[in-house]
């Protein structure tokens, strides 16, 4: 299909912004800027600006805006598949990263505890050395 080939070339020439893709995907899924804004916790003008930026980057309109809502263009539908993959990949990465971050925090706490214990042992050893040194003199 022409649009798929064009889109593939365009993405290779100029990678798309992840945040723009996330917002675009929400608009496509929700069917409106305001519903996507609510889902993402953004303002409707912010969502509109990101879609306009993405349209400028691609040089083509993604949605036809009417009084009854948005109609996605053929390009938007094709881009929706690409954006969906990226958004799901990012979601999987975040889900994977969260337990890893918890592990890192616990590992750092354990290392701090070990260091505290070692400092205590060194402190006791210093006192023993001082005490034993005095005893042997």
mmCIF file of N, CA and C in Angstrom:
data_model
loop_
_atom_site.group_PDB
_atom_site.id
_atom_site.type_symbol
_atom_site.label_atom_id
_atom_site.label_comp_id
_atom_site.label_asym_id
_atom_site.label_seq_id
_atom_site.Cartn_x
_atom_site.Cartn_y
_atom_site.Cartn_z
ATOM 1 N N UNK A 1 0.845 -1.182 0.000
ATOM 2 C CA UNK A 1 0.000 0.000 0.000
ATOM 3 C C UNK A 1 0.893 1.250 0.000
ATOM 4 N N UNK A 2 0.520 2.249 -0.750
ATOM 5 C CA UNK A 2 1.327 3.461 -0.910
ATOM 6 C C UNK A 2 1.571 4.176 0.419
ATOM 7 N N UNK A 3 0.507 4.340 1.205
ATOM 8 C CA UNK A 3 0.640 5.097 2.445
ATOM 9 C C UNK A 3 1.606 4.399 3.394
ATOM 10 N N UNK A 4 1.513 3.065 3.518
ATOM 11 C CA UNK A 4 2.429 2.341 4.391
ATOM 12 C C UNK A 4 3.880 2.561 3.983
ATOM 13 N N UNK A 5 4.145 2.461 2.674
ATOM 14 C CA UNK A 5 5.502 2.669 2.184
ATOM 15 C C UNK A 5 5.971 4.095 2.444
ATOM 16 N N UNK A 6 5.095 5.053 2.183
ATOM 17 C CA UNK A 6 5.423 6.453 2.421
ATOM 18 C C UNK A 6 5.703 6.688 3.903
ATOM 19 N N UNK A 7 4.842 6.125 4.759
ATOM 20 C CA UNK A 7 4.999 6.303 6.201
ATOM 21 C C UNK A 7 6.309 5.694 6.674
ATOM 22 N N UNK A 8 6.615 4.506 6.190
ATOM 23 C CA UNK A 8 7.855 3.838 6.580
ATOM 24 C C UNK A 8 9.069 4.700 6.218
ATOM 25 N N UNK A 9 9.078 5.232 5.001
ATOM 26 C CA UNK A 9 10.183 6.092 4.570
ATOM 27 C C UNK A 9 10.261 7.352 5.421
ATOM 28 N N UNK A 10 9.115 7.936 5.708
ATOM 29 C CA UNK A 10 9.072 9.184 6.489
ATOM 30 C C UNK A 10 9.622 8.966 7.898
ATOM 31 N N UNK A 11 9.240 7.846 8.511
ATOM 32 C CA UNK A 11 9.708 7.544 9.866
ATOM 33 C C UNK A 11 11.210 7.295 9.863
ATOM 34 N N UNK A 12 11.715 6.670 8.804
ATOM 35 C CA UNK A 12 13.157 6.433 8.697
ATOM 36 C C UNK A 12 13.913 7.751 8.548
ATOM 37 N N UNK A 13 13.332 8.676 7.769
ATOM 38 C CA UNK A 13 13.976 9.968 7.548
ATOM 39 C C UNK A 13 13.982 10.828 8.810
ATOM 40 N N UNK A 14 12.870 10.821 9.517
ATOM 41 C CA UNK A 14 12.727 11.676 10.693
ATOM 42 C C UNK A 14 11.933 10.920 11.760
ATOM 43 N N UNK A 15 12.634 10.322 12.735
ATOM 44 C CA UNK A 15 11.923 9.579 13.791
ATOM 45 C C UNK A 15 10.896 10.469 14.489
ATOM 46 N N UNK A 16 9.792 9.859 14.854
ATOM 47 C CA UNK A 16 8.696 10.598 15.476
ATOM 48 C C UNK A 16 8.876 10.644 16.990
ATOM 49 N N UNK A 17 8.406 11.728 17.566
ATOM 50 C CA UNK A 17 8.483 11.947 19.005
ATOM 51 C C UNK A 17 7.578 10.951 19.738
ATOM 52 N N UNK A 18 8.126 10.251 20.747
ATOM 53 C CA UNK A 18 7.368 9.241 21.502
ATOM 54 C C UNK A 18 6.125 9.848 22.152
ATOM 55 N N UNK A 19 6.271 11.017 22.731
ATOM 56 C CA UNK A 19 5.153 11.644 23.430
ATOM 57 C C UNK A 19 4.043 12.004 22.441
ATOM 58 N N UNK A 20 4.430 12.509 21.273
ATOM 59 C CA UNK A 20 3.440 12.811 20.232
ATOM 60 C C UNK A 20 2.698 11.541 19.819
ATOM 61 N N UNK A 21 3.440 10.433 19.682
ATOM 62 C CA UNK A 21 2.814 9.167 19.300
ATOM 63 C C UNK A 21 1.849 8.669 20.372
ATOM 64 N N UNK A 22 2.238 8.823 21.633
ATOM 65 C CA UNK A 22 1.364 8.402 22.733
ATOM 66 C C UNK A 22 0.057 9.203 22.709
ATOM 67 N N UNK A 23 0.182 10.502 22.516
ATOM 68 C CA UNK A 23 -1.005 11.368 22.468
ATOM 69 C C UNK A 23 -1.841 11.053 21.233
ATOM 70 N N UNK A 24 -1.184 10.891 20.091
ATOM 71 C CA UNK A 24 -1.893 10.531 18.864
ATOM 72 C C UNK A 24 -2.668 9.230 19.064
ATOM 73 N N UNK A 25 -2.031 8.227 19.655
ATOM 74 C CA UNK A 25 -2.670 6.929 19.873
ATOM 75 C C UNK A 25 -3.910 7.089 20.756
ATOM 76 N N UNK A 26 -3.807 7.914 21.786
ATOM 77 C CA UNK A 26 -4.955 8.148 22.669
ATOM 78 C C UNK A 26 -6.094 8.833 21.915
ATOM 79 N N UNK A 27 -5.758 9.806 21.055
ATOM 80 C CA UNK A 27 -6.793 10.495 20.270
ATOM 81 C C UNK A 27 -7.474 9.496 19.333
ATOM 82 N N UNK A 28 -6.686 8.675 18.675
ATOM 83 C CA UNK A 28 -7.241 7.687 17.753
ATOM 84 C C UNK A 28 -8.142 6.703 18.502
ATOM 85 N N UNK A 29 -7.694 6.250 19.656
ATOM 86 C CA UNK A 29 -8.474 5.286 20.448
ATOM 87 C C UNK A 29 -9.748 5.920 21.021
ATOM 88 N N UNK A 30 -9.624 7.136 21.522
ATOM 89 C CA UNK A 30 -10.754 7.792 22.195
ATOM 90 C C UNK A 30 -11.712 8.484 21.236
ATOM 91 N N UNK A 31 -11.204 8.881 20.079
ATOM 92 C CA UNK A 31 -12.065 9.516 19.083
ATOM 93 C C UNK A 31 -12.230 11.019 19.227
ATOM 94 N N UNK A 32 -11.563 11.604 20.234
ATOM 95 C CA UNK A 32 -11.634 13.069 20.369
ATOM 96 C C UNK A 32 -10.434 13.574 21.153
ATOM 97 N N UNK A 33 -10.141 14.845 20.954
ATOM 98 C CA UNK A 33 -9.035 15.461 21.683
ATOM 99 C C UNK A 33 -9.351 15.547 23.174
ATOM 100 N N UNK A 34 -10.592 15.917 23.489
ATOM 101 C CA UNK A 34 -10.944 16.107 24.902
ATOM 102 C C UNK A 34 -10.951 14.774 25.662
ATOM 103 N N UNK A 35 -11.437 13.691 25.046
ATOM 104 C CA UNK A 35 -11.428 12.385 25.715
ATOM 105 C C UNK A 35 -9.993 11.898 25.900
ATOM 106 N N UNK A 36 -9.155 12.108 24.895
ATOM 107 C CA UNK A 36 -7.746 11.723 25.016
ATOM 108 C C UNK A 36 -7.066 12.542 26.109
ATOM 109 N N UNK A 37 -7.394 13.817 26.174
ATOM 110 C CA UNK A 37 -6.807 14.685 27.208
ATOM 111 C C UNK A 37 -7.183 14.174 28.600
ATOM 112 N N UNK A 38 -8.447 13.814 28.787
ATOM 113 C CA UNK A 38 -8.877 13.277 30.091
ATOM 114 C C UNK A 38 -8.121 11.994 30.425
ATOM 115 N N UNK A 39 -7.984 11.111 29.448
ATOM 116 C CA UNK A 39 -7.305 9.836 29.671
ATOM 117 C C UNK A 39 -5.838 10.048 30.060
ATOM 118 N N UNK A 40 -5.195 11.026 29.429
ATOM 119 C CA UNK A 40 -3.769 11.257 29.647
ATOM 120 C C UNK A 40 -3.474 12.259 30.762
ATOM 121 N N UNK A 41 -4.519 12.912 31.274
ATOM 122 C CA UNK A 41 -4.309 13.918 32.312
ATOM 123 C C UNK A 41 -3.694 15.199 31.773
ATOM 124 N N UNK A 42 -4.036 15.528 30.525
ATOM 125 C CA UNK A 42 -3.522 16.740 29.884
ATOM 126 C C UNK A 42 -4.690 17.658 29.556
ATOM 127 N N UNK A 43 -4.371 18.871 29.159
ATOM 128 C CA UNK A 43 -5.428 19.780 28.711
ATOM 129 C C UNK A 43 -5.730 19.490 27.243
ATOM 130 N N UNK A 44 -6.933 19.840 26.816
ATOM 131 C CA UNK A 44 -7.321 19.629 25.419
ATOM 132 C C UNK A 44 -6.449 20.455 24.466
ATOM 133 N N UNK A 45 -6.122 21.723 24.802
ATOM 134 C CA UNK A 45 -5.226 22.480 23.911
ATOM 135 C C UNK A 45 -3.835 21.835 23.773
ATOM 136 N N UNK A 46 -3.343 21.224 24.844
ATOM 137 C CA UNK A 46 -2.037 20.549 24.774
ATOM 138 C C UNK A 46 -2.108 19.375 23.804
ATOM 139 N N UNK A 47 -3.172 18.598 23.895
ATOM 140 C CA UNK A 47 -3.356 17.469 22.978
ATOM 141 C C UNK A 47 -3.441 17.979 21.538
ATOM 142 N N UNK A 48 -4.210 19.030 21.321
ATOM 143 C CA UNK A 48 -4.340 19.608 19.975
ATOM 144 C C UNK A 48 -2.988 20.056 19.428
ATOM 145 N N UNK A 49 -2.192 20.713 20.264
ATOM 146 C CA UNK A 49 -0.870 21.185 19.828
ATOM 147 C C UNK A 49 0.030 20.010 19.424
ATOM 148 N N UNK A 50 -0.001 18.926 20.190
ATOM 149 C CA UNK A 50 0.828 17.762 19.853
ATOM 150 C C UNK A 50 0.395 17.125 18.536
ATOM 151 N N UNK A 51 -0.911 17.046 18.304
ATOM 152 C CA UNK A 51 -1.394 16.482 17.039
ATOM 153 C C UNK A 51 -1.005 17.393 15.882
ATOM 154 N N UNK A 52 -1.131 18.702 16.072
ATOM 155 C CA UNK A 52 -0.720 19.645 15.028
ATOM 156 C C UNK A 52 0.775 19.528 14.751
ATOM 157 N N UNK A 53 1.579 19.345 15.786
ATOM 158 C CA UNK A 53 3.029 19.175 15.610
ATOM 159 C C UNK A 53 3.316 17.905 14.817
ATOM 160 N N UNK A 54 2.634 16.829 15.155
ATOM 161 C CA UNK A 54 2.820 15.563 14.439
ATOM 162 C C UNK A 54 2.401 15.711 12.973
ATOM 163 N N UNK A 55 1.314 16.419 12.726
ATOM 164 C CA UNK A 55 0.875 16.664 11.348
ATOM 165 C C UNK A 55 1.898 17.502 10.590
ATOM 166 N N UNK A 56 2.498 18.494 11.249
ATOM 167 C CA UNK A 56 3.551 19.303 10.594
ATOM 168 C C UNK A 56 4.756 18.428 10.282
ATOM 169 N N UNK A 57 5.130 17.569 11.223
ATOM 170 C CA UNK A 57 6.278 16.685 11.014
ATOM 171 C C UNK A 57 6.040 15.769 9.818
ATOM 172 N N UNK A 58 4.832 15.221 9.724
ATOM 173 C CA UNK A 58 4.508 14.298 8.633
ATOM 174 C C UNK A 58 4.150 15.026 7.339
ATOM 175 N N UNK A 59 3.749 16.297 7.478
ATOM 176 C CA UNK A 59 3.360 17.055 6.295
ATOM 177 C C UNK A 59 2.000 16.657 5.754
ATOM 178 N N UNK A 60 1.203 15.994 6.567
ATOM 179 C CA UNK A 60 -0.135 15.550 6.143
ATOM 180 C C UNK A 60 -1.090 15.630 7.316
ATOM 181 N N UNK A 61 -2.364 15.789 6.983
ATOM 182 C CA UNK A 61 -3.404 15.847 8.001
ATOM 183 C C UNK A 61 -3.733 14.432 8.484
ATOM 184 N N UNK A 62 -3.874 14.277 9.788
ATOM 185 C CA UNK A 62 -4.191 12.971 10.365
ATOM 186 C C UNK A 62 -5.684 12.787 10.612
ATOM 187 N N UNK A 63 -6.379 13.868 10.904
ATOM 188 C CA UNK A 63 -7.806 13.800 11.209
ATOM 189 C C UNK A 63 -8.546 14.888 10.446
ATOM 190 N N UNK A 64 -9.749 14.548 10.030
ATOM 191 C CA UNK A 64 -10.656 15.552 9.508
ATOM 192 C C UNK A 64 -11.515 15.973 10.686
ATOM 193 N N UNK A 65 -11.495 17.261 10.977
ATOM 194 C CA UNK A 65 -12.230 17.783 12.125
ATOM 195 C C UNK A 65 -13.586 18.294 11.651
ATOM 196 N N UNK A 66 -14.628 17.789 12.289
ATOM 197 C CA UNK A 66 -15.979 18.238 11.960
ATOM 198 C C UNK A 66 -16.702 18.596 13.252
ATOM 199 N N UNK A 67 -17.904 19.134 13.108
ATOM 200 C CA UNK A 67 -18.677 19.492 14.303
ATOM 201 C C UNK A 67 -19.116 18.250 15.071
ATOM 202 N N UNK A 68 -19.111 17.095 14.428
ATOM 203 C CA UNK A 68 -19.529 15.860 15.107
ATOM 204 C C UNK A 68 -18.350 15.050 15.642
ATOM 205 N N UNK A 69 -17.132 15.479 15.376
ATOM 206 C CA UNK A 69 -15.973 14.767 15.904
ATOM 207 C C UNK A 69 -14.837 14.677 14.919
ATOM 208 N N UNK A 70 -14.014 13.658 15.094
ATOM 209 C CA UNK A 70 -12.832 13.462 14.268
ATOM 210 C C UNK A 70 -13.004 12.229 13.391
ATOM 211 N N UNK A 71 -12.516 12.336 12.170
ATOM 212 C CA UNK A 71 -12.460 11.179 11.283
ATOM 213 C C UNK A 71 -10.992 10.959 10.947
ATOM 214 N N UNK A 72 -10.438 9.793 11.292
ATOM 215 C CA UNK A 72 -9.020 9.552 10.995
ATOM 216 C C UNK A 72 -8.795 9.349 9.499
ATOM 217 N N UNK A 73 -7.703 9.894 9.010
ATOM 218 C CA UNK A 73 -7.315 9.694 7.616
ATOM 219 C C UNK A 73 -6.731 8.284 7.472
ATOM 220 N N UNK A 74 -6.516 7.869 6.232
ATOM 221 C CA UNK A 74 -5.878 6.568 5.975
ATOM 222 C C UNK A 74 -4.488 6.550 6.616
ATOM 223 N N UNK A 75 -3.787 7.672 6.525
ATOM 224 C CA UNK A 75 -2.479 7.779 7.161
ATOM 225 C C UNK A 75 -2.590 7.592 8.675
ATOM 226 N N UNK A 76 -3.617 8.184 9.287
ATOM 227 C CA UNK A 76 -3.810 8.052 10.734
ATOM 228 C C UNK A 76 -4.035 6.596 11.114
ATOM 229 N N UNK A 77 -4.798 5.886 10.311
ATOM 230 C CA UNK A 77 -5.050 4.472 10.603
ATOM 231 C C UNK A 77 -3.765 3.655 10.507
ATOM 232 N N UNK A 78 -2.962 3.936 9.468
ATOM 233 C CA UNK A 78 -1.668 3.244 9.337
ATOM 234 C C UNK A 78 -0.730 3.614 10.477
ATOM 235 N N UNK A 79 -0.668 4.899 10.778
ATOM 236 C CA UNK A 79 0.183 5.358 11.867
ATOM 237 C C UNK A 79 -0.301 4.797 13.203
ATOM 238 N N UNK A 80 -1.610 4.574 13.301
ATOM 239 C CA UNK A 80 -2.169 4.004 14.526
ATOM 240 C C UNK A 80 -1.586 2.644 14.853
ATOM 241 N N UNK A 81 -1.352 1.820 13.842
ATOM 242 C CA UNK A 81 -0.734 0.506 14.083
ATOM 243 C C UNK A 81 0.690 0.674 14.617
ATOM 244 N N UNK A 82 1.444 1.549 13.988
ATOM 245 C CA UNK A 82 2.818 1.828 14.412
ATOM 246 C C UNK A 82 2.837 2.412 15.826
ATOM 247 N N UNK A 83 1.982 3.411 16.068
ATOM 248 C CA UNK A 83 1.939 4.062 17.381
ATOM 249 C C UNK A 83 1.495 3.079 18.453
ATOM 250 N N UNK A 84 0.534 2.218 18.123
ATOM 251 C CA UNK A 84 0.068 1.221 19.083
ATOM 252 C C UNK A 84 1.187 0.295 19.519
ATOM 253 N N UNK A 85 2.001 -0.138 18.557
ATOM 254 C CA UNK A 85 3.145 -0.991 18.892
ATOM 255 C C UNK A 85 4.118 -0.263 19.815
ATOM 256 N N UNK A 86 4.405 0.991 19.500
ATOM 257 C CA UNK A 86 5.345 1.770 20.312
ATOM 258 C C UNK A 86 4.798 2.010 21.714
ATOM 259 N N UNK A 87 3.517 2.368 21.806
ATOM 260 C CA UNK A 87 2.902 2.645 23.109
ATOM 261 C C UNK A 87 2.890 1.373 23.957
ATOM 262 N N UNK A 88 2.538 0.234 23.351
ATOM 263 C CA UNK A 88 2.522 -1.022 24.109
ATOM 264 C C UNK A 88 3.936 -1.432 24.518
ATOM 265 N N UNK A 89 4.917 -1.218 23.634
ATOM 266 C CA UNK A 89 6.306 -1.511 23.976
ATOM 267 C C UNK A 89 6.745 -0.661 25.168
ATOM 268 N N UNK A 90 6.416 0.618 25.121
ATOM 269 C CA UNK A 90 6.787 1.512 26.215
ATOM 270 C C UNK A 90 6.103 1.081 27.509
ATOM 271 N N UNK A 91 4.831 0.695 27.433
ATOM 272 C CA UNK A 91 4.116 0.208 28.609
ATOM 273 C C UNK A 91 4.761 -1.041 29.183
ATOM 274 N N UNK A 92 5.147 -1.975 28.300
ATOM 275 C CA UNK A 92 5.834 -3.192 28.763
ATOM 276 C C UNK A 92 7.160 -2.845 29.417
ATOM 277 N N UNK A 93 7.878 -1.894 28.820
ATOM 278 C CA UNK A 93 9.169 -1.485 29.382
ATOM 279 C C UNK A 93 8.993 -0.890 30.772
ATOM 280 N N UNK A 94 7.989 -0.042 30.936
ATOM 281 C CA UNK A 94 7.730 0.576 32.240
ATOM 282 C C UNK A 94 7.361 -0.492 33.263
ATOM 283 N N UNK A 95 6.522 -1.465 32.859
ATOM 284 C CA UNK A 95 6.152 -2.546 33.774
ATOM 285 C C UNK A 95 7.370 -3.368 34.169
ATOM 286 N N UNK A 96 8.280 -3.602 33.235
ATOM 287 C CA UNK A 96 9.510 -4.342 33.526
ATOM 288 C C UNK A 96 10.435 -3.524 34.412
ATOM 289 N N UNK A 97 10.477 -2.228 34.172
ATOM 290 C CA UNK A 97 11.408 -1.354 34.874
ATOM 291 C C UNK A 97 11.016 -1.168 36.340
ATOM 292 N N UNK A 98 9.721 -1.151 36.653
ATOM 293 C CA UNK A 98 9.284 -0.902 38.030
ATOM 294 C C UNK A 98 9.825 -1.947 39.012
ATOM 295 N N UNK A 99 9.675 -3.265 38.735
ATOM 296 C CA UNK A 99 10.260 -4.231 39.675
ATOM 297 C C UNK A 99 11.779 -4.126 39.733
ATOM 298 N N UNK A 100 12.393 -3.798 38.615
ATOM 299 C CA UNK A 100 13.841 -3.627 38.596
ATOM 300 C C UNK A 100 14.247 -2.478 39.504
ATOM 301 N N UNK A 101 13.494 -1.396 39.457
ATOM 302 C CA UNK A 101 13.777 -0.238 40.316
ATOM 303 C C UNK A 101 13.616 -0.606 41.787
ATOM 304 N N UNK A 102 12.570 -1.376 42.113
ATOM 305 C CA UNK A 102 12.372 -1.831 43.493
ATOM 306 C C UNK A 102 13.558 -2.692 43.922
ATOM 307 N N UNK A 103 14.009 -3.585 43.035
ATOM 308 C CA UNK A 103 15.174 -4.418 43.340
ATOM 309 C C UNK A 103 16.404 -3.547 43.590
ATOM 310 N N UNK A 104 16.603 -2.522 42.745
ATOM 311 C CA UNK A 104 17.753 -1.635 42.926
ATOM 312 C C UNK A 104 17.701 -0.941 44.286
ATOM 313 N N UNK A 105 16.518 -0.481 44.672
ATOM 314 C CA UNK A 105 16.376 0.197 45.963
ATOM 315 C C UNK A 105 16.711 -0.755 47.101
ATOM 316 N N UNK A 106 16.186 -1.990 47.043
ATOM 317 C CA UNK A 106 16.470 -2.975 48.096
ATOM 318 C C UNK A 106 17.951 -3.349 48.121
ATOM 319 N N UNK A 107 18.555 -3.478 46.932
ATOM 320 C CA UNK A 107 19.978 -3.804 46.874
ATOM 321 C C UNK A 107 20.808 -2.676 47.484
ATOM 322 N N UNK A 108 20.456 -1.430 47.195
ATOM 323 C CA UNK A 108 21.186 -0.300 47.779
ATOM 324 C C UNK A 108 21.016 -0.259 49.293
ATOM 325 N N UNK A 109 19.794 -0.543 49.770
ATOM 326 C CA UNK A 109 19.565 -0.595 51.223
ATOM 327 C C UNK A 109 20.418 -1.680 51.859
ATOM 328 N N UNK A 110 20.494 -2.844 51.222
ATOM 329 C CA UNK A 110 21.308 -3.941 51.737
ATOM 330 C C UNK A 110 22.785 -3.557 51.765
ATOM 331 N N UNK A 111 23.253 -2.925 50.704
ATOM 332 C CA UNK A 111 24.659 -2.489 50.659
ATOM 333 C C UNK A 111 24.935 -1.475 51.758
ATOM 334 N N UNK A 112 24.017 -0.543 51.970
ATOM 335 C CA UNK A 112 24.198 0.436 53.053
ATOM 336 C C UNK A 112 24.255 -0.249 54.407
ATOM 337 N N UNK A 113 23.379 -1.241 54.624
ATOM 338 C CA UNK A 113 23.375 -1.982 55.888
ATOM 339 C C UNK A 113 24.702 -2.710 56.097
ATOM 340 N N UNK A 114 25.198 -3.345 55.033
ATOM 341 C CA UNK A 114 26.478 -4.058 55.126
ATOM 342 C C UNK A 114 27.607 -3.084 55.436
ATOM 343 N N UNK A 115 27.604 -1.943 54.770
ATOM 344 C CA UNK A 115 28.644 -0.930 55.028
ATOM 345 C C UNK A 115 28.563 -0.451 56.473
ATOM 346 N N UNK A 116 27.348 -0.201 56.971
ATOM 347 C CA UNK A 116 27.187 0.212 58.365
ATOM 348 C C UNK A 116 27.739 -0.850 59.314
ATOM 349 N N UNK A 117 27.434 -2.124 59.022
ATOM 350 C CA UNK A 117 27.941 -3.218 59.865
ATOM 351 C C UNK A 117 29.470 -3.280 59.815
ATOM 352 N N UNK A 118 30.033 -3.150 58.618
ATOM 353 C CA UNK A 118 31.488 -3.189 58.479
ATOM 354 C C UNK A 118 32.148 -2.023 59.202
ATOM 355 N N UNK A 119 31.530 -0.852 59.124
ATOM 356 C CA UNK A 119 32.082 0.288 59.846
ATOM 357 C C UNK A 119 32.056 0.030 61.347
ATOM 358 N N UNK A 120 30.988 -0.634 61.812
ATOM 359 C CA UNK A 120 30.905 -0.985 63.228
ATOM 360 C C UNK A 120 31.995 -1.965 63.609
ATOM 361 N N UNK A 121 32.247 -2.952 62.753
ATOM 362 C CA UNK A 121 33.308 -3.942 63.019
ATOM 363 C C UNK A 121 34.668 -3.254 63.045
ATOM 364 N N UNK A 122 34.911 -2.372 62.108
ATOM 365 C CA UNK A 122 36.185 -1.643 62.065
ATOM 366 C C UNK A 122 36.333 -0.787 63.317
ATOM 367 N N UNK A 123 35.246 -0.151 63.725
ATOM 368 C CA UNK A 123 35.278 0.680 64.921
ATOM 369 C C UNK A 123 35.621 -0.169 66.154
ATOM 370 N N UNK A 124 34.983 -1.333 66.283
ATOM 371 C CA UNK A 124 35.276 -2.242 67.412
ATOM 372 C C UNK A 124 36.716 -2.731 67.322
ATOM 373 N N UNK A 125 37.154 -3.085 66.126
ATOM 374 C CA UNK A 125 38.528 -3.565 65.947
ATOM 375 C C UNK A 125 39.533 -2.492 66.340
ATOM 376 N N UNK A 126 39.257 -1.248 65.990
ATOM 377 C CA UNK A 126 40.151 -0.154 66.368
ATOM 378 C C UNK A 126 40.248 -0.047 67.887
ATOM 379 N N UNK A 127 39.100 -0.166 68.551
ATOM 380 C CA UNK A 127 39.106 -0.091 70.014
ATOM 381 C C UNK A 127 39.824 -1.289 70.632
ATOM 382 N N UNK A 128 39.621 -2.484 70.062
ATOM 383 C CA UNK A 128 40.294 -3.681 70.571
ATOM 384 C C UNK A 128 41.803 -3.546 70.385
ATOM 385 N N UNK A 129 42.206 -3.060 69.225
ATOM 386 C CA UNK A 129 43.633 -2.891 68.951
ATOM 387 C C UNK A 129 44.230 -1.905 69.945
ATOM 388 N N UNK A 130 43.520 -0.823 70.185
ATOM 389 C CA UNK A 130 43.985 0.176 71.138
ATOM 390 C C UNK A 130 44.070 -0.436 72.543
ATOM 391 N N UNK A 131 43.026 -1.183 72.931
ATOM 392 C CA UNK A 131 42.988 -1.807 74.249
ATOM 393 C C UNK A 131 44.074 -2.875 74.376
ATOM 394 N N UNK A 132 44.175 -3.756 73.370
ATOM 395 C CA UNK A 132 45.170 -4.832 73.429
ATOM 396 C C UNK A 132 46.592 -4.256 73.366
ATOM 397 N N UNK A 133 46.740 -3.201 72.592
ATOM 398 C CA UNK A 133 48.054 -2.577 72.516
ATOM 399 C C UNK A 133 48.476 -2.078 73.889
ATOM 400 N N UNK A 134 47.544 -1.486 74.636
ATOM 401 C CA UNK A 134 47.844 -1.001 75.975
ATOM 402 C C UNK A 134 48.130 -2.153 76.924
ATOM 403 N N UNK A 135 47.449 -3.286 76.759
ATOM 404 C CA UNK A 135 47.643 -4.452 77.638
ATOM 405 C C UNK A 135 49.015 -5.075 77.448
ATOM 406 N N UNK A 136 49.525 -5.084 76.287
ATOM 407 C CA UNK A 136 50.791 -5.745 76.002
ATOM 408 C C UNK A 136 51.983 -4.869 76.312
ATOM 409 N N UNK A 137 51.785 -3.672 76.632
ATOM 410 C CA UNK A 137 52.938 -2.806 76.906
ATOM 411 C C UNK A 137 53.377 -2.906 78.316
#
